[in-house]
PDB file of C-alpha atoms in Angstrom:
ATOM      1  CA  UNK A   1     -14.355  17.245  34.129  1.00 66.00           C
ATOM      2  CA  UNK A   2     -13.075  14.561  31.971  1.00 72.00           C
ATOM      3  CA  UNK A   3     -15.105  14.239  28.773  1.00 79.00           C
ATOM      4  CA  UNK A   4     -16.845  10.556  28.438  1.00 88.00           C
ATOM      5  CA  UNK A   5     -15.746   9.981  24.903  1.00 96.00           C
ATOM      6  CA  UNK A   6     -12.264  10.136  23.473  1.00 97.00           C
ATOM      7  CA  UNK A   7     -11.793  12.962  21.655  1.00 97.00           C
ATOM      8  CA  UNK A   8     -10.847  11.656  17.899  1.00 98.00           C
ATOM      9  CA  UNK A   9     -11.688   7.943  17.567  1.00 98.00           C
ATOM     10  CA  UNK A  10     -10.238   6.587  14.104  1.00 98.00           C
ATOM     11  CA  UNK A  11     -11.481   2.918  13.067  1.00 98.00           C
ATOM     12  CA  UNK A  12      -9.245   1.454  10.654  1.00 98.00           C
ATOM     13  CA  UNK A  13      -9.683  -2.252   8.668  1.00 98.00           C
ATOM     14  CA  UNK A  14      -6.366  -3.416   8.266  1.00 98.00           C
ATOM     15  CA  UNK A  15      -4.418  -3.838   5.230  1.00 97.00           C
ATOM     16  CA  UNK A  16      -4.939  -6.093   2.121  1.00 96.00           C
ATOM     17  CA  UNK A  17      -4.040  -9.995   3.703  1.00 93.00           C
ATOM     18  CA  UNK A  18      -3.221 -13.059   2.636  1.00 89.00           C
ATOM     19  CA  UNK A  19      -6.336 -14.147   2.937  1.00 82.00           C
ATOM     20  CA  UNK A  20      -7.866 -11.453   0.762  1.00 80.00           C
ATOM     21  CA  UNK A  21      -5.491 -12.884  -2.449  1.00 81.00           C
ATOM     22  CA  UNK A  22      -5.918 -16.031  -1.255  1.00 79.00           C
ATOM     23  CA  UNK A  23      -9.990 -15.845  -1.806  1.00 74.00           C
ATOM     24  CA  UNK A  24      -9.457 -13.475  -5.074  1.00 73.00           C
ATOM     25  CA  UNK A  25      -7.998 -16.941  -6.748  1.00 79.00           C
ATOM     26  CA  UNK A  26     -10.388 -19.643  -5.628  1.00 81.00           C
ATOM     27  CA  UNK A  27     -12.860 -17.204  -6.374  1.00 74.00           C
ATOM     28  CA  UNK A  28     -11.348 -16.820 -10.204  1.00 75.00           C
ATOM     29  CA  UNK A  29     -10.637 -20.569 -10.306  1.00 70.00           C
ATOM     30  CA  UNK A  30     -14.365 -21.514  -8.635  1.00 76.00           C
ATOM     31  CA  UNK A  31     -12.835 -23.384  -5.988  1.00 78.00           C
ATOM     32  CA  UNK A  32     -14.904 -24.522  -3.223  1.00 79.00           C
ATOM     33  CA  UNK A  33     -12.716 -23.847  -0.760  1.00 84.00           C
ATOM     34  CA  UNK A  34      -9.808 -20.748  -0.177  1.00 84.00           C
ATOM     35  CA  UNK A  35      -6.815 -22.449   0.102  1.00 80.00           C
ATOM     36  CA  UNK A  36      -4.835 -21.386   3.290  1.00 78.00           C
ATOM     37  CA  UNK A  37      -3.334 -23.992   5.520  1.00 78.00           C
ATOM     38  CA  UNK A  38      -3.097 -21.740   8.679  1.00 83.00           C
ATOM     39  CA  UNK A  39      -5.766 -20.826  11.474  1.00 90.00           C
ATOM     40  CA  UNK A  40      -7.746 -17.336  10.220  1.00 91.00           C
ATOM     41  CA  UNK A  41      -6.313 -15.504  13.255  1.00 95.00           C
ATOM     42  CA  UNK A  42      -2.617 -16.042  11.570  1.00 95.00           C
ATOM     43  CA  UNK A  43      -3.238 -14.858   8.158  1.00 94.00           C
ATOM     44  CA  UNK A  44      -0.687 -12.156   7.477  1.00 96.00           C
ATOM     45  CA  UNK A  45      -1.072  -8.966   5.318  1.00 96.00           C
ATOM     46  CA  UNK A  46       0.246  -9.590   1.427  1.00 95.00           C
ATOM     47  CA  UNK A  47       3.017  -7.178   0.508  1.00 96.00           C
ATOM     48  CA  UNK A  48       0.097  -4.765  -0.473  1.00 96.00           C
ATOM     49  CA  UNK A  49      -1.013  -4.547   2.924  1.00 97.00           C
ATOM     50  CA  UNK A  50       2.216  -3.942   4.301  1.00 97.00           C
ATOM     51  CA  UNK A  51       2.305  -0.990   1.825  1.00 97.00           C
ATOM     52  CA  UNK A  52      -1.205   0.254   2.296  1.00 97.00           C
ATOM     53  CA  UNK A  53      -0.481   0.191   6.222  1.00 98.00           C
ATOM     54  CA  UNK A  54       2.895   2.181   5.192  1.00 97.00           C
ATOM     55  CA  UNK A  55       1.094   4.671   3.764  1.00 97.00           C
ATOM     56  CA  UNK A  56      -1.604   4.822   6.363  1.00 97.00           C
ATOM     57  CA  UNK A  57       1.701   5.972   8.598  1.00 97.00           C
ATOM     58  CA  UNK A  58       3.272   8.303   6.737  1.00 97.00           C
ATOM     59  CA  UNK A  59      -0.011  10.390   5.987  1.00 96.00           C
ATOM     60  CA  UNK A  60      -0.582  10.805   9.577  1.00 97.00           C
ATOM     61  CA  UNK A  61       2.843  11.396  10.486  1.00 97.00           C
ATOM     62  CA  UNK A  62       2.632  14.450   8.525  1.00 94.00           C
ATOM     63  CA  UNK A  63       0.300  15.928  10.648  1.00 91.00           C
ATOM     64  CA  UNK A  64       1.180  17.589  13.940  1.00 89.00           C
ATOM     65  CA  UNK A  65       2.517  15.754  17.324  1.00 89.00           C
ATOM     66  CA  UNK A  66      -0.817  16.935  18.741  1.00 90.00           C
ATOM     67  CA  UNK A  67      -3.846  15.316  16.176  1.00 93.00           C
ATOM     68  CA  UNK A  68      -1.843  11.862  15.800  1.00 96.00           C
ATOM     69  CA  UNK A  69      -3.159   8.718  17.717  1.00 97.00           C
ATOM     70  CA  UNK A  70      -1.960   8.416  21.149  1.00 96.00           C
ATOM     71  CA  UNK A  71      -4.321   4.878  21.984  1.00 97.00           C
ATOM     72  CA  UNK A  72      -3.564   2.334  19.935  1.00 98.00           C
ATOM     73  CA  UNK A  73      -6.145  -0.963  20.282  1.00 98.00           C
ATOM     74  CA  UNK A  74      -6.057  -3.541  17.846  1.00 98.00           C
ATOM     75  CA  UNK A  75      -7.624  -6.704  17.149  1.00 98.00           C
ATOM     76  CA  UNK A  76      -5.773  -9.609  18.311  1.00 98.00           C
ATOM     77  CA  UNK A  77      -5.543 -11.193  14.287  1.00 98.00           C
ATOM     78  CA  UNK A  78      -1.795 -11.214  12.919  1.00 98.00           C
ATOM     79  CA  UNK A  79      -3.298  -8.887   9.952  1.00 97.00           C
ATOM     80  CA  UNK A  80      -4.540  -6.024  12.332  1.00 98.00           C
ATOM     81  CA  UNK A  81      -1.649  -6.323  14.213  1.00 98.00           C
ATOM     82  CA  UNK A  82       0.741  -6.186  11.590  1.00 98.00           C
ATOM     83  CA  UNK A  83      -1.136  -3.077  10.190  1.00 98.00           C
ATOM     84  CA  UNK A  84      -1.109  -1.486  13.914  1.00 98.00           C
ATOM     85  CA  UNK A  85       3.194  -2.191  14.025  1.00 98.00           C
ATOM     86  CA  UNK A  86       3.844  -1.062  10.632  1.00 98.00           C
ATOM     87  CA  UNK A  87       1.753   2.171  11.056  1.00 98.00           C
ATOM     88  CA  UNK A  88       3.516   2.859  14.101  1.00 98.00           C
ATOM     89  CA  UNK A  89       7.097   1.929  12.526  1.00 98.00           C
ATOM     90  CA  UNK A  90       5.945   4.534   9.707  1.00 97.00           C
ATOM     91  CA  UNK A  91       5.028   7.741  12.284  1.00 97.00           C
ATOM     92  CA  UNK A  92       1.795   7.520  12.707  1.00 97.00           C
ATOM     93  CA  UNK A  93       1.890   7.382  16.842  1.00 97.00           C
ATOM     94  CA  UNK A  94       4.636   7.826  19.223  1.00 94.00           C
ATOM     95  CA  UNK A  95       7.212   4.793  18.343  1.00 93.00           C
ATOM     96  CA  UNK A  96       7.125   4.098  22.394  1.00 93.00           C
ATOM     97  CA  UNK A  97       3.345   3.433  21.990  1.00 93.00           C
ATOM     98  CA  UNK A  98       1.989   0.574  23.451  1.00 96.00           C
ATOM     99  CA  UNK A  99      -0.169  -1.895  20.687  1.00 98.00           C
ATOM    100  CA  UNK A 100      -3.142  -2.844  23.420  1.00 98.00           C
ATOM    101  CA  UNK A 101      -4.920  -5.958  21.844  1.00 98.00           C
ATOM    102  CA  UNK A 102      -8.751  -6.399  22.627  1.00 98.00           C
ATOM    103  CA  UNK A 103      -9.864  -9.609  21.762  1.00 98.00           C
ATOM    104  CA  UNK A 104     -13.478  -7.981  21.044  1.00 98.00           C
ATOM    105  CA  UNK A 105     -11.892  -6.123  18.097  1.00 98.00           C
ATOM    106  CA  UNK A 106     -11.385  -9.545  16.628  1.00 98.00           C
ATOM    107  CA  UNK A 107     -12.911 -10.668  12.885  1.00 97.00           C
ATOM    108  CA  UNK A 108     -16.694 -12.431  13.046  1.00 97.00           C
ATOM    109  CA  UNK A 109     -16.487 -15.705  13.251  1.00 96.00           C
ATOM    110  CA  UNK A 110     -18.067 -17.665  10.675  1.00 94.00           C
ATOM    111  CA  UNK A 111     -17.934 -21.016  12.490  1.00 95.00           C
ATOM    112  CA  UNK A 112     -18.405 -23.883   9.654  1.00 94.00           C
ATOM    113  CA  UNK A 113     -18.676 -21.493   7.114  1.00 93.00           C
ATOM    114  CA  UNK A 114     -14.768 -20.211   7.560  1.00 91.00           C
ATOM    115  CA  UNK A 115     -12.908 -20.933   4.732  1.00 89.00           C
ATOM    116  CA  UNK A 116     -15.697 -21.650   1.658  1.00 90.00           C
ATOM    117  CA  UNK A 117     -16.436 -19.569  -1.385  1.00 88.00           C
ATOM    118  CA  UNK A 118     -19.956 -18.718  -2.201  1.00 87.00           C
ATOM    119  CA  UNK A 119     -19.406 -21.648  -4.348  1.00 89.00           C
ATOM    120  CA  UNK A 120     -18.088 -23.677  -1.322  1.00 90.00           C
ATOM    121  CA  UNK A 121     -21.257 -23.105   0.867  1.00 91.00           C
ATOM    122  CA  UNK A 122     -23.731 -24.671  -1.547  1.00 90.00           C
ATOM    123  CA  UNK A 123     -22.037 -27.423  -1.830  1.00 92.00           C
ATOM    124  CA  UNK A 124     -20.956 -28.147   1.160  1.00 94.00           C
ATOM    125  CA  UNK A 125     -23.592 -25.944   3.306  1.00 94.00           C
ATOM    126  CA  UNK A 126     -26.721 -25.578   1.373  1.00 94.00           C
ATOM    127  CA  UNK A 127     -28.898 -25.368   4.314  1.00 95.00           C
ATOM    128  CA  UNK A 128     -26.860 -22.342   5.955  1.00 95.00           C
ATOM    129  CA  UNK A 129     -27.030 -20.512   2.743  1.00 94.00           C
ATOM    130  CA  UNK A 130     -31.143 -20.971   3.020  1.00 94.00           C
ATOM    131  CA  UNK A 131     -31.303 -20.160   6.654  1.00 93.00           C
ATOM    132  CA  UNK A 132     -28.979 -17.179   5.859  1.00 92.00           C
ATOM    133  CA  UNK A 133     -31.301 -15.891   2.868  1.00 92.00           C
ATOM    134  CA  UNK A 134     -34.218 -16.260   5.182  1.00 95.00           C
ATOM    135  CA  UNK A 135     -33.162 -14.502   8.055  1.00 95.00           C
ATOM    136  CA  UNK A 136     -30.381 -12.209   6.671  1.00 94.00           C
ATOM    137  CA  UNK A 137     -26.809 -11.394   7.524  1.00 92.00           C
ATOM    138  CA  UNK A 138     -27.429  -9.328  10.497  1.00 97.00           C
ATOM    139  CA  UNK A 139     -29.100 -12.166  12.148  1.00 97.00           C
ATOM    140  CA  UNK A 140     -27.811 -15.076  10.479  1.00 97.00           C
ATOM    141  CA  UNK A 141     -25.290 -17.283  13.029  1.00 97.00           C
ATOM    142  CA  UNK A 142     -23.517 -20.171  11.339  1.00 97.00           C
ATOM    143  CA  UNK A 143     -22.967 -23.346  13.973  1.00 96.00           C
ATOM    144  CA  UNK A 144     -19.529 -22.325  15.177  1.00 96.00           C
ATOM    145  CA  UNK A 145     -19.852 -18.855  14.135  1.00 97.00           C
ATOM    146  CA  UNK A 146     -21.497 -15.428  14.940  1.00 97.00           C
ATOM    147  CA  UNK A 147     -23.781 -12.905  13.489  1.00 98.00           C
ATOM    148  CA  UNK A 148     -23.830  -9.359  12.926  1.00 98.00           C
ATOM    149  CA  UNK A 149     -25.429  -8.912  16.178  1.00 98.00           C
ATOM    150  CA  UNK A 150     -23.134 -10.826  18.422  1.00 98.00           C
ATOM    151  CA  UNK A 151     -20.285  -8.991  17.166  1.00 98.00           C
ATOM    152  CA  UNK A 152     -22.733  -5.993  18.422  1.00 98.00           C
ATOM    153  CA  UNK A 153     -22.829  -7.400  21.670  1.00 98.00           C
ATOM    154  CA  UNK A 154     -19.124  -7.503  22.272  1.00 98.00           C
ATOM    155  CA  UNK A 155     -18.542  -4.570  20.447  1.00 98.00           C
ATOM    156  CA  UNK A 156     -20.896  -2.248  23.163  1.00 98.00           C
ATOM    157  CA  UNK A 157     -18.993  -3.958  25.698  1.00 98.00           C
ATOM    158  CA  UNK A 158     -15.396  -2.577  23.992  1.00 98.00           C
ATOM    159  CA  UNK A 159     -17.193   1.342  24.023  1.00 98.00           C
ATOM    160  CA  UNK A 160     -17.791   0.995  27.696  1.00 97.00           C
ATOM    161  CA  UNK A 161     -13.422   0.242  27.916  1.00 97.00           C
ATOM    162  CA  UNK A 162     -12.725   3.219  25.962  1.00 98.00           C
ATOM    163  CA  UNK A 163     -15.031   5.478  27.860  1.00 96.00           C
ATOM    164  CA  UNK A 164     -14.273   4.712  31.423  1.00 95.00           C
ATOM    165  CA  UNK A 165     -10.369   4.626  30.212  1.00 96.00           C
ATOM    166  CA  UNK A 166      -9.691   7.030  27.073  1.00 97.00           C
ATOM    167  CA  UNK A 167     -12.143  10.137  27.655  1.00 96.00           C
ATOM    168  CA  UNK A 168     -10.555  13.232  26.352  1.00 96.00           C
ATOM    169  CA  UNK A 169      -7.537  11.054  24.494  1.00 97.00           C
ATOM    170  CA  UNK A 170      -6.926  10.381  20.942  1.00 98.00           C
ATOM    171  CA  UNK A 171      -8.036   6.660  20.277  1.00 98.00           C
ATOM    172  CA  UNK A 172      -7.197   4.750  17.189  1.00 98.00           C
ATOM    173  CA  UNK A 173      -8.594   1.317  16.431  1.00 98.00           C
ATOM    174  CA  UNK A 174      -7.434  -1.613  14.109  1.00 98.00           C
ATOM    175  CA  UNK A 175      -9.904  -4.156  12.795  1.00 98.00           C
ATOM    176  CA  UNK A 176     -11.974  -5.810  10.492  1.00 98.00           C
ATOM    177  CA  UNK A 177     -14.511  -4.757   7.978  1.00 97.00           C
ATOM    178  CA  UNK A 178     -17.675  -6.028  10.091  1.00 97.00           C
ATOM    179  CA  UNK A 179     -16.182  -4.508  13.261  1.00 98.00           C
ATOM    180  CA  UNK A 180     -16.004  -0.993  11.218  1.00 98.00           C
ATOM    181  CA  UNK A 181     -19.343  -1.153  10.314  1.00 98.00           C
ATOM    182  CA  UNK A 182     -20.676  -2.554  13.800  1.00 98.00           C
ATOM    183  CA  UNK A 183     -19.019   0.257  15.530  1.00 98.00           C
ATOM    184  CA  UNK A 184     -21.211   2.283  13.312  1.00 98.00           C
ATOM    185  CA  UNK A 185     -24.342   0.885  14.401  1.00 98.00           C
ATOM    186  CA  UNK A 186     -23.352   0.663  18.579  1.00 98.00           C
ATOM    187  CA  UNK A 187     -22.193   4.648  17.895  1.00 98.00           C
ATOM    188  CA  UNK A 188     -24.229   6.021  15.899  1.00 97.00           C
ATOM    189  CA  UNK A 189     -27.271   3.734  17.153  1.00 97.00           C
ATOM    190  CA  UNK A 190     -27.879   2.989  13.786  1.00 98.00           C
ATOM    191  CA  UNK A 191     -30.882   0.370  12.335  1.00 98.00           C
ATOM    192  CA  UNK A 192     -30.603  -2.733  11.073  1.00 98.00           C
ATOM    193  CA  UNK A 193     -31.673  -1.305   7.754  1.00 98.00           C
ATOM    194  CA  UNK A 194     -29.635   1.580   8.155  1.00 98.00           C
ATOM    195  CA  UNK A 195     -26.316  -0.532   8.729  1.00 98.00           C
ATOM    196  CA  UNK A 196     -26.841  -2.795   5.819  1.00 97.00           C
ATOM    197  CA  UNK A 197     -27.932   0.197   3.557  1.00 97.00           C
ATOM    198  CA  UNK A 198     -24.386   1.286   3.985  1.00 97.00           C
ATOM    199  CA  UNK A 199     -22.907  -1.707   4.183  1.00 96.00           C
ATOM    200  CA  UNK A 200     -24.875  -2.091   0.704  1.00 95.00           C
ATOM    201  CA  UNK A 201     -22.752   0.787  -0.475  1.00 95.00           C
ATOM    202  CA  UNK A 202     -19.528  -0.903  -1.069  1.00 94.00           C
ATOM    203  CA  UNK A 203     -17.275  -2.495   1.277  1.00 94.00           C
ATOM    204  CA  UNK A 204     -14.529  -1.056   3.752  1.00 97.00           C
ATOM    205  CA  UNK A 205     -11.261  -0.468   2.296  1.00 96.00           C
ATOM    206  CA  UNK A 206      -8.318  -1.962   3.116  1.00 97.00           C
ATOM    207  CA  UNK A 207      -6.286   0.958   5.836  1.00 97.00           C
ATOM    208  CA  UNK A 208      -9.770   3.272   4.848  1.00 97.00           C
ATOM    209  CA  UNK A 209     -10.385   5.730   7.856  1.00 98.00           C
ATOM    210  CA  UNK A 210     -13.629   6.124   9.843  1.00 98.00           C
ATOM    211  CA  UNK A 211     -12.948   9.022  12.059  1.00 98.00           C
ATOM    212  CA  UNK A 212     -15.701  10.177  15.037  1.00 98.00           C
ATOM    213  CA  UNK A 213     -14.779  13.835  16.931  1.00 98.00           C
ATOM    214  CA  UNK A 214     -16.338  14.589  20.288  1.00 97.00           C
ATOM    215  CA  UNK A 215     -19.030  17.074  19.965  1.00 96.00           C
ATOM    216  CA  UNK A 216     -20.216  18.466  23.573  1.00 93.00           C
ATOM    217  CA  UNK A 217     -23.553  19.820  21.837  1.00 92.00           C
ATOM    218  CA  UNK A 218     -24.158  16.183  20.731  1.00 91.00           C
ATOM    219  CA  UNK A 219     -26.749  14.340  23.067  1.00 84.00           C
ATOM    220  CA  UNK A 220     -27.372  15.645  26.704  1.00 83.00           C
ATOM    221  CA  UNK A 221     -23.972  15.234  27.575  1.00 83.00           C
ATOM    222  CA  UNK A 222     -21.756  15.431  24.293  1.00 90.00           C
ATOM    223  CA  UNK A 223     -21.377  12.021  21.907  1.00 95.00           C
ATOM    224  CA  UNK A 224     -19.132  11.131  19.039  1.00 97.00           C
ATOM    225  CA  UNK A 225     -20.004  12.404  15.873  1.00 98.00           C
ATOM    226  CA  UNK A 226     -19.018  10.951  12.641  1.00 98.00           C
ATOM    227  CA  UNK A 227     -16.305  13.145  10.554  1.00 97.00           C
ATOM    228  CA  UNK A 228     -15.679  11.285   7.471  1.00 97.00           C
ATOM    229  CA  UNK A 229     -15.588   7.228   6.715  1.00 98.00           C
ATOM    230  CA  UNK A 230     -14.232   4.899   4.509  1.00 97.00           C
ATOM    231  CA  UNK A 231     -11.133   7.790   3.453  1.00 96.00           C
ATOM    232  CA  UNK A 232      -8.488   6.089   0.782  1.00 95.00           C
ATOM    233  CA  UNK A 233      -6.825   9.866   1.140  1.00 90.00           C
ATOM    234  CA  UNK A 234      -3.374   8.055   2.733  1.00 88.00           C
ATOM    235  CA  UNK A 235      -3.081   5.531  -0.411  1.00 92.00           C
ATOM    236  CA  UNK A 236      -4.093   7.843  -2.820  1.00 90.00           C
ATOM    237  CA  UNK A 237      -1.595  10.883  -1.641  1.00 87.00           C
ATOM    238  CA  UNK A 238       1.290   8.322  -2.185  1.00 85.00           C
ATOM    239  CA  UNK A 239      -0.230   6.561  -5.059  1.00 90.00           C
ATOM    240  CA  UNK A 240      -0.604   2.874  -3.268  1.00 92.00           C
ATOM    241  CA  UNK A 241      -3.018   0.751  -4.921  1.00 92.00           C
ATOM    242  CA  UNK A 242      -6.531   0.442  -2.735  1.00 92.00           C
ATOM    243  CA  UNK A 243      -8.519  -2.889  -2.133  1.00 90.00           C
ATOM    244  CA  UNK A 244     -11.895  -2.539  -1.105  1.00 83.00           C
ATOM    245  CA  UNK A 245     -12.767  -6.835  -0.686  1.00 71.00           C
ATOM    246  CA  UNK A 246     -14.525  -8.912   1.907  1.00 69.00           C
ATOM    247  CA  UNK A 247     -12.643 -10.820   4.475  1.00 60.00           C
ATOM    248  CA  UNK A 248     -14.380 -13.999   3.673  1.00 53.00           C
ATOM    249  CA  UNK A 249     -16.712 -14.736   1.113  1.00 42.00           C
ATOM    250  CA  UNK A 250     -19.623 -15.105   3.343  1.00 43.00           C
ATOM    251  CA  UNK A 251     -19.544 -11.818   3.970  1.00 39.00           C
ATOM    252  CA  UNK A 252     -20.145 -10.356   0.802  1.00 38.00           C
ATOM    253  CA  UNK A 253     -23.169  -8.212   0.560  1.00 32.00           C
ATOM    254  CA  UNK A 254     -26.663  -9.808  -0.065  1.00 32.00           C
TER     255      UNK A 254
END
């Protein structure tokens, strides 16, 4: 019988983008606003990305034919996607692999927050920045955007994909930081307290690895159990520098 749950799932951010730098200097200069002229869904990985997602390759390339990725699903965004391409390029899957893009993988949407500094929301949002100290992060949905728990909702929908289609395969995903962490909660069926304890712990590294194995003992009828998360082992072993920042401002911790 074909198991229900694939039977390595790896959930990957992507590497450091354009974006990231981008906020790093309004941030430093305390600008109001991160100065990109293009949409978020075309922001590009910086050269450090491109190396990060390099190095992501070659360290599973190393291992045998048989524990490598042979899914690939990616957020739609030109950073994931970039991340997905290079790490193929670099040996980590079969070069013949197919990138399948799932427009559920993609980033939160932060609606009329997208694009301010912490700075940038008090001025220009102050009441979003109450409602979102009142009701916190998890709940919080700016007028355009999502919260936490919509991502959720899309995100459960994704699981059901991979288990009607990938049971018993090797499945690697490429996102964003929230969607790492939101996959936690749908597989793990995590709290909202538990979720933003870890999420208190530090953020998601840029090409870190969250890896779940199938466990047939887990549950009544086998589950995915997590293996490690957040691993910098691939830019360590070949001494890459490792960025660990929010995508956006407004979704730094607190």
């Amino acid at each position: 019988m074909t198991p229900r749950w694939p039977s390595t799932l790896w959930v990957v951010r992507h590497g450091q983008s354009a974006g990231n730098v981008a906020r790093d200097k309004a941030t430093a200069e305390g600008l109001a606003r991160i100065a990109l002229t293009s949409r978020d869904v075309d922001v590009p990985l910086s050269a450090l990305g491109r190396e990060q997602a390099q190095a992501l390759g070659r360290w599973f390339a190393s291992w045998h034919e048989e524990q490598r990725p042979e899914i690939m699903l990616a957020s739609p965004y030109v950073r994931a996607v970039e991340t997905a391409q290079i790490f193929r390029q670099a040996g980590g899957c079969p070069g013949d692999e197919k990138i399948c893009l799932d427009e559920r993988l993609r980033e939160k949407e932060f609606g009329v927050l997208d694009g301010l500094t912490v700075a940038g929301i008090h001025e220009f949002q102050p009441d979003q920045a109450e409602f979102r100290k009142l009701l916190g992060k998890f709940y919080h949905r700016p007028p355009g955007g999502e919260s936490w728990t919509d991502v959720i909702f899309r995100l459960r929908a994704l699981m059901d994909t991979v288990s009607l289609h990938y049971g018993g395969r090797r499945v690697m995903i490429v996102a964003h930081q929230v969607v790492v962490l939101c996959l936690r909660y749908v597989i793990e069926n995590l709290t909202e307290a538990e979720i933003l304890a870890i999420d208190k712990q530090g953020d998601v590294a840029n090409c870190a690895i969250t890896e779940y194995k199938f466990d047939p003992a887990a549950g009544r009828d086998g589950g995915l159990v997590l293996s490690r998360y957040n691993v910098t082992a691939p830019m360590e072993e070949d001494d890459t520098p490792i960025t660990a920042e929010p995508d956006q401002m407004v979704a730094a911790r607190g």
